[in-house]
Amino acid sequence: MSLAPHCAIPCHVDDDDSTHLLPQSISLSSQLSLPSLRSLDSCAETLPYSLHRCIATLRAHSSYVSAIAVHGESVYSGSPDQEIRLWPCVHLDSASSSSSSTPRTDHLTSLTVAAAKSPVKSLVVAGDNLFSSHQDGKICVWQINRSERQHCKLKAVLPTQKDRFLSLLVPENYVQVRRHKKRTWVHHVDAVSSLAVSHDGALLYSVSWDRALKVWRTSDFKCMESVAGAHQDAINAVAVSRDGHVYTGSADARINVWRRGGDGGTKHSLVQTLERHRSAVNALALSADGSVLYSGACDRSVVVWEGGGGRMEATGALRGHRRAILCLAAVGRVVCSGSADRTVRVWKRGVLQKGCYWCLAVLEGHGGPIKSLTAAPVVDERSRTESSRGLGGSSSSSSCLVLSGDLEGEIKVWRVSIPHPPPPPVEGIFC
């Protein structure tokens, strides 16, 4: 019997429970014993300096969108329908349609570039490799074809045949996975829920509902290490910082921090356990420099951890969603949270005001809970022209693209303008 994670998505909460909405300030002090994050958590429509628009709606999957990955100017999407689809030139099309007031739904076509044998759970791109994790406990490696109209070639299925064969020969390689069943340590025995690649691209990390963390070498796809029982319950998310620290979030409501070679070796060891959430942790996201970690959970909060170097402390929490947080994405000083309440919230981290966040936008329009999310910066044509002329580009604002996939099978592409400096406080709402 599979190890099913706690709090299966979506986590349903009564909408009429007023304790789920904190429109004035963002605070978890009464529930999580955390200091309040000073923030603007008002509806985006009340902020005239925050512009956002849905510029495209993509639909092709016959089931919900479980994963989204950006590669250059194109987007890959995965689904329980076992297909991986490519949407070519989404960035170019989205940039060109930014002035249109009507979302474009008919000009963006996709093609199936890979057909798996099991539902897709996660996607990540590293170089010319597209990694996909699956419900059956396997990880597929696909060769990305530069031609937009050709399928990806299957390079390997992890664990590889060589790994499986070599592990069969040594009795010590078998581990107990159930009461009367053993498997070799290179296998995941339940759904592989999330993937992450190290900053140098040398290592692939996978986590599973079987509570294991595994490390794979991307040069030959060899399984280098397996941490069995990395958590007390199913693991839902993994993130890797630039300095090599690995963060895993689990249905046991904990986040574990791992460091490679902590005792002078090459194995990963546990260096810290972060505990602030009251229910299953579903998503993790890191700032670019690794100094800020965001965690989203079924308790409807996004906890902010600061520190870096593997030593994190909770500094507050972002609240506003009415239901479980299912996915997170970070780009620059912006973090986006997708929820079972069918909305995406876009938060901006302050520069001078440490620990200060603004809710720049509430993206509405999905017909189902938000299951997958990614974000990427946008370079405007005007900024590119000014930069080429040595003018330094516009400093008043920048933009990012946010792509959100829901349980109804739709992907929406949003363009969000990010004001610089951040907006001033609104009367009655304190920063």
XYZ file of C-alpha atoms in Angstrom:
431
model
C 0.000 0.000 0.000
C 1.418 3.384 -1.016
C 2.476 5.974 1.485
C -0.075 8.689 0.825
C 0.779 12.197 2.024
C -1.337 13.881 4.613
C -3.767 16.573 3.566
C -4.460 15.525 -0.011
C -4.996 18.481 -2.305
C -6.962 20.563 -2.168
C -7.340 21.230 1.557
C -10.932 22.384 1.911
C -11.669 25.118 4.370
C -14.969 26.874 4.890
C -14.889 30.141 2.986
C -17.048 31.873 5.555
C -14.487 31.408 8.318
C -13.381 34.968 8.946
C -10.209 33.851 10.707
C -8.789 32.851 7.334
C -8.695 36.441 6.080
C -6.381 39.114 7.433
C -6.899 42.023 5.025
C -5.065 44.643 7.041
C -1.802 43.047 8.109
C -0.109 39.705 7.770
C 0.388 37.979 11.090
C 0.545 34.470 12.438
C 1.396 35.465 15.981
C -1.751 33.917 17.398
C -1.299 30.591 15.606
C 2.387 30.032 14.910
C 4.042 32.231 17.573
C 5.825 34.147 14.821
C 6.483 37.878 14.627
C 4.250 39.699 12.171
C 5.604 40.470 8.754
C 4.772 44.073 8.045
C 3.004 43.997 4.743
C 0.395 45.377 2.406
C -2.133 42.608 1.951
C -4.857 44.488 0.137
C -6.526 43.521 -3.100
C -4.373 44.358 -6.100
C -7.191 46.380 -7.627
C -6.712 48.955 -4.872
C -3.089 49.455 -5.879
C -3.007 51.594 -9.045
C 0.793 51.319 -9.232
C 0.654 47.506 -9.476
C -0.273 46.400 -12.985
C -1.007 42.784 -13.839
C -2.750 41.144 -16.741
C -3.547 37.650 -17.955
C -2.037 37.677 -21.430
C -2.597 34.049 -22.455
C -4.539 30.963 -21.478
C -3.099 27.604 -22.547
C -5.122 24.399 -22.654
C -4.163 21.041 -24.117
C -3.870 18.473 -21.312
C -6.752 16.121 -20.648
C -6.042 16.220 -16.914
C -4.737 18.796 -14.457
C -1.376 20.548 -14.865
C 0.988 19.065 -12.294
C 4.258 20.700 -13.391
C 5.564 23.661 -15.394
C 9.177 24.330 -16.397
C 10.624 27.231 -18.394
C 13.423 26.635 -20.898
C 14.587 29.727 -22.762
C 11.552 31.176 -24.481
C 9.499 28.004 -24.276
C 7.505 26.229 -21.607
C 7.154 22.537 -20.766
C 4.092 21.252 -18.928
C 3.386 17.863 -17.384
C 0.163 16.186 -16.318
C -1.327 12.961 -14.953
C -2.368 12.296 -18.556
C 1.260 11.074 -18.865
C 2.131 13.666 -21.514
C 4.833 16.326 -21.497
C 3.885 19.178 -23.800
C 5.992 21.954 -25.280
C 4.648 25.480 -25.771
C 7.161 27.173 -28.106
C 8.025 30.856 -27.791
C 5.623 31.623 -24.951
C 7.964 34.396 -23.770
C 8.071 36.049 -27.171
C 4.335 35.771 -27.730
C 3.588 36.987 -24.218
C 5.871 40.007 -24.545
C 4.291 40.981 -27.844
C 0.787 40.664 -26.426
C 1.471 42.688 -23.281
C -0.364 45.703 -24.692
C -3.501 43.710 -25.478
C -6.354 43.865 -22.996
C -7.771 40.481 -24.054
C -6.049 37.201 -23.118
C -4.950 35.270 -26.187
C -6.158 31.690 -26.303
C -5.982 30.585 -29.922
C -2.550 31.549 -31.249
C -0.445 29.473 -28.846
C -0.252 25.841 -29.872
C 1.533 22.987 -28.184
C 2.854 19.597 -29.151
C 3.472 16.436 -27.186
C 7.240 16.006 -26.994
C 7.294 13.082 -24.581
C 4.865 10.332 -23.644
C 5.572 8.703 -20.303
C 4.205 5.502 -18.815
C 3.066 7.058 -15.565
C 1.535 10.366 -14.407
C 3.989 13.271 -14.347
C 4.619 14.778 -10.904
C 7.498 17.215 -11.460
C 9.659 18.758 -14.207
C 13.069 20.420 -14.087
C 15.446 21.512 -16.863
C 19.246 21.327 -16.596
C 21.239 22.139 -19.725
C 19.858 20.051 -22.571
C 18.237 17.557 -20.220
C 14.608 17.591 -19.137
C 14.013 15.541 -15.982
C 10.521 14.301 -15.161
C 9.426 12.453 -12.042
C 6.491 10.075 -12.017
C 3.837 8.424 -9.906
C 5.425 4.974 -10.374
C 8.605 6.019 -8.544
C 10.754 6.493 -11.643
C 12.598 9.494 -13.063
C 12.918 9.975 -16.826
C 15.697 11.901 -18.542
C 14.782 13.441 -21.902
C 17.153 14.961 -24.436
C 15.816 18.381 -25.410
C 15.702 18.776 -29.168
C 16.571 22.251 -30.419
C 14.081 21.840 -33.230
C 10.695 23.045 -32.026
C 8.778 20.392 -33.931
C 10.565 17.235 -32.843
C 10.042 14.951 -29.893
C 12.414 14.710 -26.946
C 14.530 11.569 -26.919
C 14.418 9.357 -23.853
C 18.026 9.101 -22.616
C 17.583 7.176 -19.381
C 15.152 5.973 -16.755
C 16.361 6.260 -13.166
C 17.471 4.090 -11.583
C 19.386 2.908 -14.644
C 19.684 -0.728 -15.608
C 23.336 -0.677 -14.534
C 22.439 0.655 -11.095
C 19.690 -1.909 -10.684
C 21.906 -4.807 -11.771
C 24.855 -3.877 -9.552
C 22.655 -3.348 -6.522
C 21.070 -6.784 -6.950
C 24.396 -8.540 -6.382
C 25.003 -7.319 -2.824
C 22.557 -8.404 -0.091
C 23.385 -5.305 1.968
C 21.883 -3.154 -0.779
C 18.348 -4.320 0.075
C 16.215 -2.223 2.387
C 12.871 -2.956 3.999
C 10.153 -0.956 2.242
C 7.134 -2.743 3.653
C 6.507 -5.425 6.200
C 7.162 -8.314 3.830
C 8.909 -6.573 0.965
C 12.443 -5.420 0.251
C 13.903 -3.382 -2.594
C 17.395 -2.201 -3.432
C 18.294 1.224 -2.074
C 18.483 2.838 -5.534
C 14.717 2.557 -6.037
C 11.990 4.954 -5.021
C 9.014 2.831 -3.989
C 6.337 5.514 -4.211
C 5.604 8.654 -6.230
C 8.583 10.948 -6.821
C 6.985 14.231 -5.804
C 9.704 16.788 -6.557
C 13.078 17.313 -8.253
C 15.854 19.885 -7.938
C 19.240 20.359 -9.616
C 22.358 21.722 -7.923
C 23.607 25.122 -9.035
C 26.519 23.613 -11.002
C 24.212 21.072 -12.644
C 26.252 18.132 -11.368
C 23.675 16.617 -9.020
C 19.962 15.862 -9.242
C 17.942 15.576 -6.030
C 14.688 13.647 -5.818
C 12.205 13.263 -2.979
C 9.323 10.862 -2.707
C 6.256 9.879 -0.766
C 8.373 6.917 0.382
C 10.107 9.443 2.728
C 13.469 9.103 0.961
C 15.871 11.711 -0.419
C 18.084 10.499 -3.271
C 21.073 12.071 -5.001
C 21.895 11.338 -8.653
C 24.975 12.266 -10.705
C 23.832 13.968 -13.906
C 26.896 12.981 -15.942
C 26.041 9.253 -15.946
C 22.753 9.232 -13.943
C 24.237 7.038 -11.227
C 22.497 7.025 -7.851
C 25.137 8.366 -5.470
C 23.245 8.370 -2.208
C 19.907 7.550 -0.627
C 18.724 8.961 2.685
C 15.997 6.580 3.826
C 13.574 7.946 6.377
C 14.609 11.537 5.703
C 11.239 12.515 7.208
C 8.573 10.885 9.297
C 6.001 11.228 6.519
C 5.785 11.738 2.760
C 8.143 14.352 1.291
C 6.468 16.877 -0.996
C 9.161 19.389 -1.956
C 12.917 19.896 -2.346
C 15.043 22.993 -3.007
C 18.810 23.464 -3.344
C 20.752 26.643 -2.569
C 23.856 27.931 -4.340
C 26.075 26.860 -1.452
C 24.803 23.284 -1.700
C 22.369 23.146 1.207
C 19.328 20.995 0.484
C 15.883 21.745 1.936
C 13.119 19.132 2.055
C 9.500 19.800 3.049
C 7.221 17.038 4.253
C 3.704 16.094 5.271
C 5.119 15.790 8.802
C 4.977 19.649 8.872
C 8.774 19.905 9.083
C 11.511 21.220 6.822
C 14.861 19.460 7.055
C 18.144 21.080 6.046
C 20.885 18.859 4.648
C 24.549 19.580 3.948
C 26.947 17.540 1.860
C 30.241 16.539 3.418
C 29.395 17.850 6.840
C 31.708 15.296 8.442
C 34.438 15.575 5.822
C 32.806 13.058 3.511
C 30.543 13.198 0.478
C 27.335 12.066 2.145
C 24.557 14.439 3.156
C 23.902 14.967 6.836
C 21.027 16.647 8.653
C 22.090 20.035 10.047
C 18.788 21.651 11.042
C 15.059 20.998 11.327
C 12.681 23.919 10.810
C 9.345 23.703 12.623
C 6.699 26.420 12.363
C 3.904 25.003 10.203
C 0.909 23.278 11.775
C 0.199 20.964 8.811
C 1.770 19.404 5.713
C 4.429 21.419 3.901
C 3.575 21.340 0.188
C 6.059 23.706 -1.473
C 9.469 25.360 -1.059
C 11.186 28.212 -2.885
C 14.562 29.916 -2.393
C 15.730 33.421 -3.182
C 18.517 33.587 -5.758
C 21.250 34.071 -3.149
C 19.828 31.387 -0.863
C 19.415 33.773 2.072
C 15.603 33.532 2.151
C 13.550 30.333 2.129
C 9.782 30.329 1.605
C 7.612 27.389 2.661
C 3.930 26.908 1.867
C 1.637 24.539 3.717
C -1.929 23.362 4.223
C -2.266 25.866 7.087
C -2.709 28.598 4.405
C 0.542 30.358 5.347
C 3.821 31.095 3.582
C 6.489 31.138 6.282
C 9.575 33.262 5.572
C 12.913 31.902 6.800
C 16.057 34.040 6.687
C 19.713 33.371 7.367
C 21.349 31.259 4.689
C 24.313 28.960 5.117
C 22.016 26.209 6.311
C 21.009 28.114 9.457
C 17.538 29.526 8.975
C 15.213 31.319 11.378
C 11.539 32.095 10.880
C 11.038 35.850 10.611
C 7.311 35.910 9.882
C 4.607 34.625 7.589
C 2.614 35.843 4.599
C -1.118 35.338 4.915
C -4.105 36.110 2.771
C -4.950 32.838 1.047
C -8.159 31.161 2.181
C -7.027 27.598 1.555
C -3.889 25.486 1.388
C -0.732 26.736 -0.311
C 0.079 24.182 -3.021
C 2.998 25.746 -4.922
C 5.585 28.550 -4.755
C 7.919 30.298 -7.188
C 10.581 32.944 -6.547
C 12.293 35.307 -8.991
C 14.431 38.256 -7.938
C 12.818 39.864 -4.889
C 9.398 38.513 -5.819
C 7.741 35.356 -4.525
C 4.481 33.947 -5.885
C 2.150 31.625 -3.998
C -0.500 29.402 -5.584
C -3.374 28.111 -3.508
C -6.360 25.798 -3.436
C -8.446 28.982 -3.216
C -7.848 29.364 -7.008
C -5.699 32.483 -6.721
C -2.037 33.381 -7.089
C -0.581 36.090 -4.867
C 2.518 38.028 -5.876
C 4.629 39.368 -3.008
C 7.528 41.836 -3.172
C 10.331 41.791 -0.614
C 11.472 45.219 0.544
C 15.007 46.468 -0.080
C 15.595 48.989 2.683
C 12.839 47.775 4.992
C 14.049 44.376 6.088
C 11.228 41.939 6.727
C 8.728 44.094 4.862
C 6.590 42.566 2.104
C 3.952 43.988 -0.208
C 1.210 42.015 -1.911
C 1.584 43.446 -5.414
C -1.159 41.446 -7.075
C -3.865 38.858 -6.573
C -4.195 36.891 -9.804
C -7.737 35.606 -10.232
C -9.479 33.740 -13.026
C -8.588 30.072 -12.582
C -11.413 27.569 -12.422
C -9.657 25.242 -10.002
C -6.923 25.077 -7.334
C -3.439 26.176 -8.447
C -1.229 23.070 -8.563
C 1.879 24.317 -10.398
C 3.662 27.641 -10.639
C 6.786 29.195 -12.125
C 8.030 32.714 -12.765
C 10.631 34.363 -14.987
C 11.884 37.936 -15.452
C 10.894 39.904 -18.539
C 13.214 42.302 -20.335
C 11.082 44.955 -22.024
C 11.987 46.089 -25.511
C 12.328 49.626 -24.233
C 14.688 48.583 -21.449
C 16.701 46.481 -23.891
C 17.014 49.434 -26.280
C 18.014 51.843 -23.530
C 20.534 49.366 -22.195
C 22.084 48.933 -25.657
C 22.416 52.722 -25.885
C 24.144 52.872 -22.535
C 21.195 54.545 -20.810
C 20.869 51.832 -18.193
C 17.206 51.076 -18.892
C 14.194 52.167 -16.917
C 14.558 52.142 -13.145
C 10.929 52.913 -12.372
C 9.590 49.402 -12.902
C 10.312 45.923 -14.202
C 8.152 42.966 -15.113
C 7.956 39.243 -14.631
C 5.959 36.480 -16.231
C 4.026 34.194 -13.915
C 2.743 30.873 -15.253
C 0.158 29.043 -13.177
C -1.416 25.639 -13.820
C -4.644 24.483 -12.202
C -6.619 21.322 -11.533
C -8.911 22.133 -14.474
C -6.060 21.631 -16.959
C -5.432 25.307 -17.799
C -2.186 27.263 -17.768
C -2.481 31.018 -17.459
C 0.340 33.378 -18.380
C 0.391 36.609 -16.392
C 2.486 39.720 -16.833
C 3.105 41.519 -13.542
C 4.726 44.958 -13.329
C 6.993 45.402 -10.318
C 7.363 49.030 -9.197
C 10.746 50.393 -8.071
C 10.901 51.619 -5.394
C 8.088 49.677 -3.683
C 4.708 51.409 -3.344
C 4.101 53.705 -0.366
C 1.906 52.575 2.522
C -1.839 52.783 2.045
C -3.894 54.568 4.695
C -4.924 52.107 7.367
C -2.385 49.496 6.256
C 1.047 49.724 7.782
C 4.405 48.792 6.371
